PDB file of C-alpha atoms in Angstrom:
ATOM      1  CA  UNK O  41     112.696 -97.878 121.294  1.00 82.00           C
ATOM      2  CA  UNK O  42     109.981 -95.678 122.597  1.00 87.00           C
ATOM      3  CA  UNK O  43     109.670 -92.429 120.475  1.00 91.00           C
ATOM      4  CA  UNK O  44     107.281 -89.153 119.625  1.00 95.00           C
ATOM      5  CA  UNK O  45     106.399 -87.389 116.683  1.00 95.00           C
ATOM      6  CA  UNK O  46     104.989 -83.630 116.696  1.00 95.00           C
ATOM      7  CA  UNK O  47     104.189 -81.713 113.542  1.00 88.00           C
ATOM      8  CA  UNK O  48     106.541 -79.126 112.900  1.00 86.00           C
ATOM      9  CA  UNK O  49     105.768 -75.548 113.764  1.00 85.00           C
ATOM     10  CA  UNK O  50     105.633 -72.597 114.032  1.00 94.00           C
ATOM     11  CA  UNK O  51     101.985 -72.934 113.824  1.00 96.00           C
ATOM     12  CA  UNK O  52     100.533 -69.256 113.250  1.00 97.00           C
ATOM     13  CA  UNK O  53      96.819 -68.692 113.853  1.00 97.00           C
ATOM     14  CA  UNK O  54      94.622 -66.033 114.241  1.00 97.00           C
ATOM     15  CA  UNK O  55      93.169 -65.111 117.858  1.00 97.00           C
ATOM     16  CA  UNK O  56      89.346 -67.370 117.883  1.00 96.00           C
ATOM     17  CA  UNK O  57      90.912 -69.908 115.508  1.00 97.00           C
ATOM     18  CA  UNK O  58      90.832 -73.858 115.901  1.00 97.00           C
ATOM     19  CA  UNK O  59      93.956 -75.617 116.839  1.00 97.00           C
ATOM     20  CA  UNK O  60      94.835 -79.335 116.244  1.00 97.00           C
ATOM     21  CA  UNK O  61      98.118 -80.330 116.774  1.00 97.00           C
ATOM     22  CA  UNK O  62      99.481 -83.815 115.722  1.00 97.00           C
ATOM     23  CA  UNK O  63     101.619 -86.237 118.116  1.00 97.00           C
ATOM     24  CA  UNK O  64     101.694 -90.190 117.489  1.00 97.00           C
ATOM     25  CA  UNK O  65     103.796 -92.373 119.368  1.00 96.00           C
ATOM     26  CA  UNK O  66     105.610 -95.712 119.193  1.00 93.00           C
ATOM     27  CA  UNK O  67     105.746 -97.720 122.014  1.00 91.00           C
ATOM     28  CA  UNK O  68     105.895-101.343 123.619  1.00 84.00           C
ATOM     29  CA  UNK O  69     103.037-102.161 125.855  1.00 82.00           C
ATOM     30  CA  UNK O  70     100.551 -99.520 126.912  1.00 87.00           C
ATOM     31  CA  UNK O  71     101.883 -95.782 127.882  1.00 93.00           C
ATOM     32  CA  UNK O  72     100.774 -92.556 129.623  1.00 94.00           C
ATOM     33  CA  UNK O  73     100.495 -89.910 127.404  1.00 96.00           C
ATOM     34  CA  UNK O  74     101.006 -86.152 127.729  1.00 97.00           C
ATOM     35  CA  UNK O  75     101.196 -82.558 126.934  1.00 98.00           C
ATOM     36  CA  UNK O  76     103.207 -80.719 128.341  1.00 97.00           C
ATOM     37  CA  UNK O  77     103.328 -76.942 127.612  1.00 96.00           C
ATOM     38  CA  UNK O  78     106.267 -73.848 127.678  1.00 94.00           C
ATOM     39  CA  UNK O  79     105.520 -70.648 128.328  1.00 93.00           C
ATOM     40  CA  UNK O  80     107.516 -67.348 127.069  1.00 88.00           C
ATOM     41  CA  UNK O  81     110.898 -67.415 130.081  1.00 84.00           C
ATOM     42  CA  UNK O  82     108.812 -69.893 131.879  1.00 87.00           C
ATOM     43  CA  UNK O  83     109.780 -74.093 132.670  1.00 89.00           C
ATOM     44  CA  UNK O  84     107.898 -76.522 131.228  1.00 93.00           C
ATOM     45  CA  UNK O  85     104.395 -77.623 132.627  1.00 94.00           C
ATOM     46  CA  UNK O  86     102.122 -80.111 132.630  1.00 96.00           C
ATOM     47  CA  UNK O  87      98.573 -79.284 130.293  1.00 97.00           C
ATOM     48  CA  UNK O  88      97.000 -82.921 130.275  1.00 97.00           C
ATOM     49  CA  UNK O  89      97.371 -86.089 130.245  1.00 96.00           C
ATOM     50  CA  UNK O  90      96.005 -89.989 129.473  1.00 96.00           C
ATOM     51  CA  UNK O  91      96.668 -92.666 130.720  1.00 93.00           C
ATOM     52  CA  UNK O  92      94.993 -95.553 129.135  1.00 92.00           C
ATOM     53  CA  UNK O  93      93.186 -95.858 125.441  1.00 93.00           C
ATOM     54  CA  UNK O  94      90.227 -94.006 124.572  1.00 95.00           C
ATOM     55  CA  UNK O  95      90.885 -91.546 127.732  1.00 96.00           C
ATOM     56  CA  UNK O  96      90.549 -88.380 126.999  1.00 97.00           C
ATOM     57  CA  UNK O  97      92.412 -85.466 128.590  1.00 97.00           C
ATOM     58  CA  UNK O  98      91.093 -81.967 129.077  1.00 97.00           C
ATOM     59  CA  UNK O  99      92.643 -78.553 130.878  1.00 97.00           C
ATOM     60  CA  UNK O 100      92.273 -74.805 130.180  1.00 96.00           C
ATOM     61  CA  UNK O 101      90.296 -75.572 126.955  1.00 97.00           C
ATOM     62  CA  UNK O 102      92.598 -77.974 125.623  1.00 98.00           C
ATOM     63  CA  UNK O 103      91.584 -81.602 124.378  1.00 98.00           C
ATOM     64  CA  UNK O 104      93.578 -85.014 123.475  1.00 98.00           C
ATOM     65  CA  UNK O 105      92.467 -88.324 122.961  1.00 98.00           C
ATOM     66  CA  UNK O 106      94.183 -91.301 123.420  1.00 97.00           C
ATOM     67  CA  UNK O 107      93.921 -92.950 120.165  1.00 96.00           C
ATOM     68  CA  UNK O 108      95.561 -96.583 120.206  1.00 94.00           C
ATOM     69  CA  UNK O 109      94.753 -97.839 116.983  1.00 94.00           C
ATOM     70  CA  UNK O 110      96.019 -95.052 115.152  1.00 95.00           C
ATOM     71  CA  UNK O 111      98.734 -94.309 118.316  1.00 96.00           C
ATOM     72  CA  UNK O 112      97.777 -90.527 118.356  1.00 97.00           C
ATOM     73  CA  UNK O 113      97.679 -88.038 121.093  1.00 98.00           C
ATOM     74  CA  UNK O 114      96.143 -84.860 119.161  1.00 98.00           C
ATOM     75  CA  UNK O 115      96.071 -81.741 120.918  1.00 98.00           C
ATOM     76  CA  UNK O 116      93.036 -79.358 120.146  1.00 98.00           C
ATOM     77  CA  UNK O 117      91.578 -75.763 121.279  1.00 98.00           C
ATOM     78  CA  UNK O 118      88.222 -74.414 119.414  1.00 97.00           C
ATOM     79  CA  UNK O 119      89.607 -71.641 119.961  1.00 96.00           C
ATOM     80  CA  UNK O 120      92.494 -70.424 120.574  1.00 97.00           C
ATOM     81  CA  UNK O 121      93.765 -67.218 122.543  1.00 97.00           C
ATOM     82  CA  UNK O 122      96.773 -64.651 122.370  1.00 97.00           C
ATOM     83  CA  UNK O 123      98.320 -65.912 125.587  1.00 96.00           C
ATOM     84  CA  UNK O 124      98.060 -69.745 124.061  1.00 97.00           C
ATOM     85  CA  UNK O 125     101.047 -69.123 122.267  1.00 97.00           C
ATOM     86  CA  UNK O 126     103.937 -70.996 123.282  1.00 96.00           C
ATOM     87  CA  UNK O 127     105.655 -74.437 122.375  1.00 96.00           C
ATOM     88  CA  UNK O 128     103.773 -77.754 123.558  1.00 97.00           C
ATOM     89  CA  UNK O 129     105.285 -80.698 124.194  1.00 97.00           C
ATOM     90  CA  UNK O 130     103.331 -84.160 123.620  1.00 97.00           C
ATOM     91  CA  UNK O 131     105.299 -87.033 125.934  1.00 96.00           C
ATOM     92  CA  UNK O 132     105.026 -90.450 127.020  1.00 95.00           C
ATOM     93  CA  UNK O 133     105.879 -92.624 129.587  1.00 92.00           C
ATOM     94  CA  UNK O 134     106.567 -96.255 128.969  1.00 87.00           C
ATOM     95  CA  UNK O 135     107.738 -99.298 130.568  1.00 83.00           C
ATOM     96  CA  UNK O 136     110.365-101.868 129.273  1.00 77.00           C
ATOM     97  CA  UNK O 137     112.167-102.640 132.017  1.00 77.00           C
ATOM     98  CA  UNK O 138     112.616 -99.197 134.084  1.00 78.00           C
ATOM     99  CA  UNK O 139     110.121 -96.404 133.188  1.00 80.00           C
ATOM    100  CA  UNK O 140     111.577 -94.245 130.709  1.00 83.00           C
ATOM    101  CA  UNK O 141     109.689 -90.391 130.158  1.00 87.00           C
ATOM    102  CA  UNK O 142     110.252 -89.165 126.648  1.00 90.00           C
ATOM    103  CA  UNK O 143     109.421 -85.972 125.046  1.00 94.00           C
ATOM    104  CA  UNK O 144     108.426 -84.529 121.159  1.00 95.00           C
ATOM    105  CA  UNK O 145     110.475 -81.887 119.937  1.00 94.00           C
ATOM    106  CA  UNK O 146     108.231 -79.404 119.978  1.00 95.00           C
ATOM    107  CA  UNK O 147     105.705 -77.231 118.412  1.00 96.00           C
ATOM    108  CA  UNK O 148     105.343 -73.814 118.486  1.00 96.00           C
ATOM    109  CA  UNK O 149     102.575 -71.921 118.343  1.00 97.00           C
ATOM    110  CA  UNK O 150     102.152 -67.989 117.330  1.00 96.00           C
ATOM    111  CA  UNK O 151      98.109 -66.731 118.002  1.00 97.00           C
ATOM    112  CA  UNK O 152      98.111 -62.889 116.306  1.00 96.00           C
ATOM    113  CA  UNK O 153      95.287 -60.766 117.557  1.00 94.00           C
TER     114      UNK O 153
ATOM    115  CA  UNK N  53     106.144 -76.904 147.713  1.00 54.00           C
ATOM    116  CA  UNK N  54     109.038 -75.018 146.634  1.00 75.00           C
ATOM    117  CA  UNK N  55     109.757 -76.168 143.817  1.00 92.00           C
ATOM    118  CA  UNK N  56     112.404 -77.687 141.939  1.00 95.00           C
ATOM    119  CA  UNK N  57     115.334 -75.979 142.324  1.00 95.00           C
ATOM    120  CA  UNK N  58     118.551 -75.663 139.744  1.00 96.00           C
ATOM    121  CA  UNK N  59     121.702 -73.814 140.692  1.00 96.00           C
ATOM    122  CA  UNK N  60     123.693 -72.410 138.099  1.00 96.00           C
ATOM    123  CA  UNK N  61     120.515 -70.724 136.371  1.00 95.00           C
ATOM    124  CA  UNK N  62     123.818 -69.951 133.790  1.00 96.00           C
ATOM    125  CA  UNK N  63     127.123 -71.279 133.185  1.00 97.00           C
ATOM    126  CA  UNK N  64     129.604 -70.497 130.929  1.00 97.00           C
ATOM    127  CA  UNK N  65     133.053 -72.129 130.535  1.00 97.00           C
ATOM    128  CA  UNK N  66     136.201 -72.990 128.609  1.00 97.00           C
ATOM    129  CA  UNK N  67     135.903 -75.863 126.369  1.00 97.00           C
ATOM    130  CA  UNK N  68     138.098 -78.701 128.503  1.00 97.00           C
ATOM    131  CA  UNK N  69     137.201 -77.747 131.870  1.00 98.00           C
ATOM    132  CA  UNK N  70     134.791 -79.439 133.720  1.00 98.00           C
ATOM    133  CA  UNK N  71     130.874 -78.405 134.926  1.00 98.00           C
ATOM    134  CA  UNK N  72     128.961 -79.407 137.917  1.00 98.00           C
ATOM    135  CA  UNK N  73     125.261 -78.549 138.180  1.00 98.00           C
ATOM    136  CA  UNK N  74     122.696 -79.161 140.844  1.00 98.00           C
ATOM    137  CA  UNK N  75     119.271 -79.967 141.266  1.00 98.00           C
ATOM    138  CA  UNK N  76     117.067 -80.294 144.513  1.00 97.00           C
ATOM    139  CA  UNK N  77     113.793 -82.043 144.047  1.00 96.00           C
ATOM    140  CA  UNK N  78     110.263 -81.025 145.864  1.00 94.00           C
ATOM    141  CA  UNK N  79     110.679 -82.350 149.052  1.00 91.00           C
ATOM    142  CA  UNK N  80     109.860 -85.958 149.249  1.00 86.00           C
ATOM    143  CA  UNK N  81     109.875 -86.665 145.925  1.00 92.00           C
ATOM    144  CA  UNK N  82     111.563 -90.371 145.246  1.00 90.00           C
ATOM    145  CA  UNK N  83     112.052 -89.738 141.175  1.00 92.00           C
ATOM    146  CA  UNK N  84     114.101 -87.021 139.781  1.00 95.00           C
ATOM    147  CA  UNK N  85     115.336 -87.111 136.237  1.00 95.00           C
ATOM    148  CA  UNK N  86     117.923 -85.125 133.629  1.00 96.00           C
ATOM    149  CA  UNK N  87     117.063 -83.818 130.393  1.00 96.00           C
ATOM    150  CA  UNK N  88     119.242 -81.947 127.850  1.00 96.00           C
ATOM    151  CA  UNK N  89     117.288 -79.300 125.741  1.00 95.00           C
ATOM    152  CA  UNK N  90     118.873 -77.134 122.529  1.00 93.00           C
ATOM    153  CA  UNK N  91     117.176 -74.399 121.147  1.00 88.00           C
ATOM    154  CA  UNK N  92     113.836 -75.910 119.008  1.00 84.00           C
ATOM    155  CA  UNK N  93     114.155 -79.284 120.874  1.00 89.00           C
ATOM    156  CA  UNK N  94     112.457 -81.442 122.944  1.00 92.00           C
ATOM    157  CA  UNK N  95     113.915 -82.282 126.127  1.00 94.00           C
ATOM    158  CA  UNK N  96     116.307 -85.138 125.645  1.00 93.00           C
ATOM    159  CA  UNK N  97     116.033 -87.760 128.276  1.00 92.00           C
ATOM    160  CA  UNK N  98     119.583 -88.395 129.913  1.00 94.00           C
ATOM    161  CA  UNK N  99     119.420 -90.379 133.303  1.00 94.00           C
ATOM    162  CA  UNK N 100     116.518 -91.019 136.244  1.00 91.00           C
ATOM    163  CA  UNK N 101     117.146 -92.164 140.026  1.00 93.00           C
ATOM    164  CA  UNK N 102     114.440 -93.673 142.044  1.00 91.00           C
ATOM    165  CA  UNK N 103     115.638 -92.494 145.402  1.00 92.00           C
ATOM    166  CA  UNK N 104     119.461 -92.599 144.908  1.00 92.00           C
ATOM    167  CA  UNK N 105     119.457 -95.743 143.104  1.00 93.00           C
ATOM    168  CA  UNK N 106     120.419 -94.619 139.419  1.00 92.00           C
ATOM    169  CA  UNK N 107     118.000 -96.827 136.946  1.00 88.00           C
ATOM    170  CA  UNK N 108     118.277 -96.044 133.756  1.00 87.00           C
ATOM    171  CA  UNK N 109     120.679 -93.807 131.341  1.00 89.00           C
ATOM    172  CA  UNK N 110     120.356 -92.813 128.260  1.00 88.00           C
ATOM    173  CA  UNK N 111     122.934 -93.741 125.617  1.00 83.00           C
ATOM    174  CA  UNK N 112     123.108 -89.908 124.730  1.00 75.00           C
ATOM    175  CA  UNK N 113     124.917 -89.491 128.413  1.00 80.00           C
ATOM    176  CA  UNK N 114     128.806 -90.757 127.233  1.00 83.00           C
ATOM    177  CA  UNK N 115     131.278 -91.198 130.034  1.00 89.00           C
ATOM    178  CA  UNK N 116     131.943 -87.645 130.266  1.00 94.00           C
ATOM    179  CA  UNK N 117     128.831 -87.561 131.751  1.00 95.00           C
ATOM    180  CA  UNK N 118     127.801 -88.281 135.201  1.00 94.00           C
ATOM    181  CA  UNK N 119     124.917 -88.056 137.996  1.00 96.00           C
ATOM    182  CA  UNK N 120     124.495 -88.781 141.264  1.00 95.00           C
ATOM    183  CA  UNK N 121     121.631 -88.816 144.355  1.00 96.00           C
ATOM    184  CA  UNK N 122     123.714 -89.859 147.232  1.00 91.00           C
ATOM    185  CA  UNK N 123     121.074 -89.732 149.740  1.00 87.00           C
ATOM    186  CA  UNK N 124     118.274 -90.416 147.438  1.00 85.00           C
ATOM    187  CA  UNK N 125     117.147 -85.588 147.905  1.00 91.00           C
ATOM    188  CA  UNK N 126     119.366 -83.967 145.650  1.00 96.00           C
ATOM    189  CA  UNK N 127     121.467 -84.904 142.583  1.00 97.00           C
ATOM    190  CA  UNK N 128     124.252 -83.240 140.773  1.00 97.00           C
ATOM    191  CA  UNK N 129     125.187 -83.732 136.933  1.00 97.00           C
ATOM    192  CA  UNK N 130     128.697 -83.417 135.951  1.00 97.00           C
ATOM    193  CA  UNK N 131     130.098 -82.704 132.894  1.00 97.00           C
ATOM    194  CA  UNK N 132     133.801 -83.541 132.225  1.00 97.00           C
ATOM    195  CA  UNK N 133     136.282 -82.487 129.900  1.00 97.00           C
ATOM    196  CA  UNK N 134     133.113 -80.291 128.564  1.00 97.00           C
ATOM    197  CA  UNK N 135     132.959 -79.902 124.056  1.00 96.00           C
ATOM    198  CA  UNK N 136     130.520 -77.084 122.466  1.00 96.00           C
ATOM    199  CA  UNK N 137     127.891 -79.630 121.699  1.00 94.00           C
ATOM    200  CA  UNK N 138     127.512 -79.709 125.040  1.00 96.00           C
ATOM    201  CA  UNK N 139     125.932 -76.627 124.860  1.00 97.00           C
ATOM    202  CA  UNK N 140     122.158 -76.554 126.496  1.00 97.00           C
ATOM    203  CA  UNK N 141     120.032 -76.535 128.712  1.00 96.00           C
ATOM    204  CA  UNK N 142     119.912 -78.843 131.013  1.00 97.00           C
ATOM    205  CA  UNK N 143     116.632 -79.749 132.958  1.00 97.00           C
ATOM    206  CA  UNK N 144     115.646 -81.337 135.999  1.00 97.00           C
ATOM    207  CA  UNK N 145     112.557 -82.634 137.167  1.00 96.00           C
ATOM    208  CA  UNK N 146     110.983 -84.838 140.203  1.00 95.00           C
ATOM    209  CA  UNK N 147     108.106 -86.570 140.644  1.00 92.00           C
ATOM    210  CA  UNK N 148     106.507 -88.049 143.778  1.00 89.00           C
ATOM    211  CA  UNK N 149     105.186 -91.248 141.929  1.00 82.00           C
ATOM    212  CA  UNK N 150     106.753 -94.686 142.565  1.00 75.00           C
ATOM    213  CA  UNK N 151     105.131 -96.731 139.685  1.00 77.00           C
ATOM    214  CA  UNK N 152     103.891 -94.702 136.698  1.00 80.00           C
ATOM    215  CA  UNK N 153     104.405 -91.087 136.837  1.00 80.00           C
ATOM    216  CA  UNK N 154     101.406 -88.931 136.737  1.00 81.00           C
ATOM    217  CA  UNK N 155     103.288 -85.547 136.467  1.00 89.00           C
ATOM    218  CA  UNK N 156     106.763 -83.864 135.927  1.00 93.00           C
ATOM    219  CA  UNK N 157     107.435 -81.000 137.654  1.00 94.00           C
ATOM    220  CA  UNK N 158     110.350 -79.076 136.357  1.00 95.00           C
ATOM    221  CA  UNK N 159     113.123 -76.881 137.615  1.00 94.00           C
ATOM    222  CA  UNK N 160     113.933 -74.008 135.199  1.00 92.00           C
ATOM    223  CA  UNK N 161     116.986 -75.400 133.967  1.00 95.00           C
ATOM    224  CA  UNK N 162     121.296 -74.481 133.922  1.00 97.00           C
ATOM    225  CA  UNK N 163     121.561 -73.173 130.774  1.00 97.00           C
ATOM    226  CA  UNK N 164     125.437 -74.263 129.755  1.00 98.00           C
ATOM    227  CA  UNK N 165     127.202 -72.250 127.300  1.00 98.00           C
ATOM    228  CA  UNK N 166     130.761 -73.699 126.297  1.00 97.00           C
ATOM    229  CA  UNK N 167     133.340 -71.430 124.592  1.00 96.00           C
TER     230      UNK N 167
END
């Protein structure tokens, strides 16, 4: 079935720091990916998205590109702030049948000042 | 836009006894789906309704487990006979999308604690 891999965090950077996070993806057919992104006490929101190969998706200085032929969904900053530090989700969507949203387990990510 | 609401925010209970949470979408929205999340976790996927037809559920959701949409606006989860792995938080989130969803938007969760 459809699945997600994240890295495995904490990920601890300095403030100014550059941020890659790694997410690839199995999946029948051609899904939407995501990032999704948790705040400190806050629900779970959406940061970006793509929805076809080669799209890129962009918010709040955050990058991904979807990457079929190596079925990656990498999220970046250039640089990274002290309120970027919370746990981000990558997620797809995929089709086999019914439409079926599926999430990553997580990274977290610590920016000291 | 009010968001999606959850109601308990908490609930704790005695292991055996059964749970009933709620969810009410964003007005208008046709999907809403159930996720489970533990601490470090991703959310799990559970169940999704388009409208209050139930169409697909997840393998994690045993027959203890069950949801409902009567009238295709909110939806209730309940929990029977309820074990400590049950323990979680459990999400909800709509979407006004028919086809491919563009964006989740989340409620902030029942978070169940079973003793």
């Amino acid at each position: 079935g459809d699945s997600v891999t994240q890295m495995e965090g904490p990920v601890t950077l300095s403030e100014e720091a550059f941020l890659t996070i790694n997410c690839t993806y199995t999946a029948t057919g051609y899904p939407s990916l995501f990032w999704y992104v948790q705040y400190p006490g806050e629900g779970l929101q959406l940061l970006l998205k793509a929805t076809k190969a080669d799209d890129k998706g962009s918010n709040k200085g955050f990058e991904a590109t979807y990457r079929k032929e190596t079925t990656s969904f990498h999220l970046e900053k250039g640089s990274v702030q002290v309120s970027d530090s919370a746990v981000y989700f990558c997620a797809l969507e995929g089709y086999s049948g019914t439409y079926k949203y599926i999430f990553g387990t997580g990274t977290r990510l610590k920016v000291l000042a | 836009d009010t968001g999606v609401s959850q109601d308990p925010r908490h609930k704790i209970t005695k292991r055996g006894q059964n749970v009933t949470f709620r969810c009410d979408p964003i007005s208008e929205h046709n999907r809403l789906y159930w996720y489970r999340q533990t601490l470090g976790q991703g959310p799990e996927f559970l169940t999704y309704f388009q409208n209050e037809a139930q169409l697909e559920k997840s393998r994690l959701l045993s027959d203890r487990f069950s949801a409902e949409r009567p009238k295709g606006s909110f939806s209730t989860l309940e929990i029977q006979r309820t074990e400590q792995g049950d323990s979680a938080m459990y999400l909800c989130a709509s979407s006004p999308d028919r086809g491919r969803v563009e964006k989740l938007f989340f409620g902030s969760g029942t978070q169940l604690s079973v003793l």
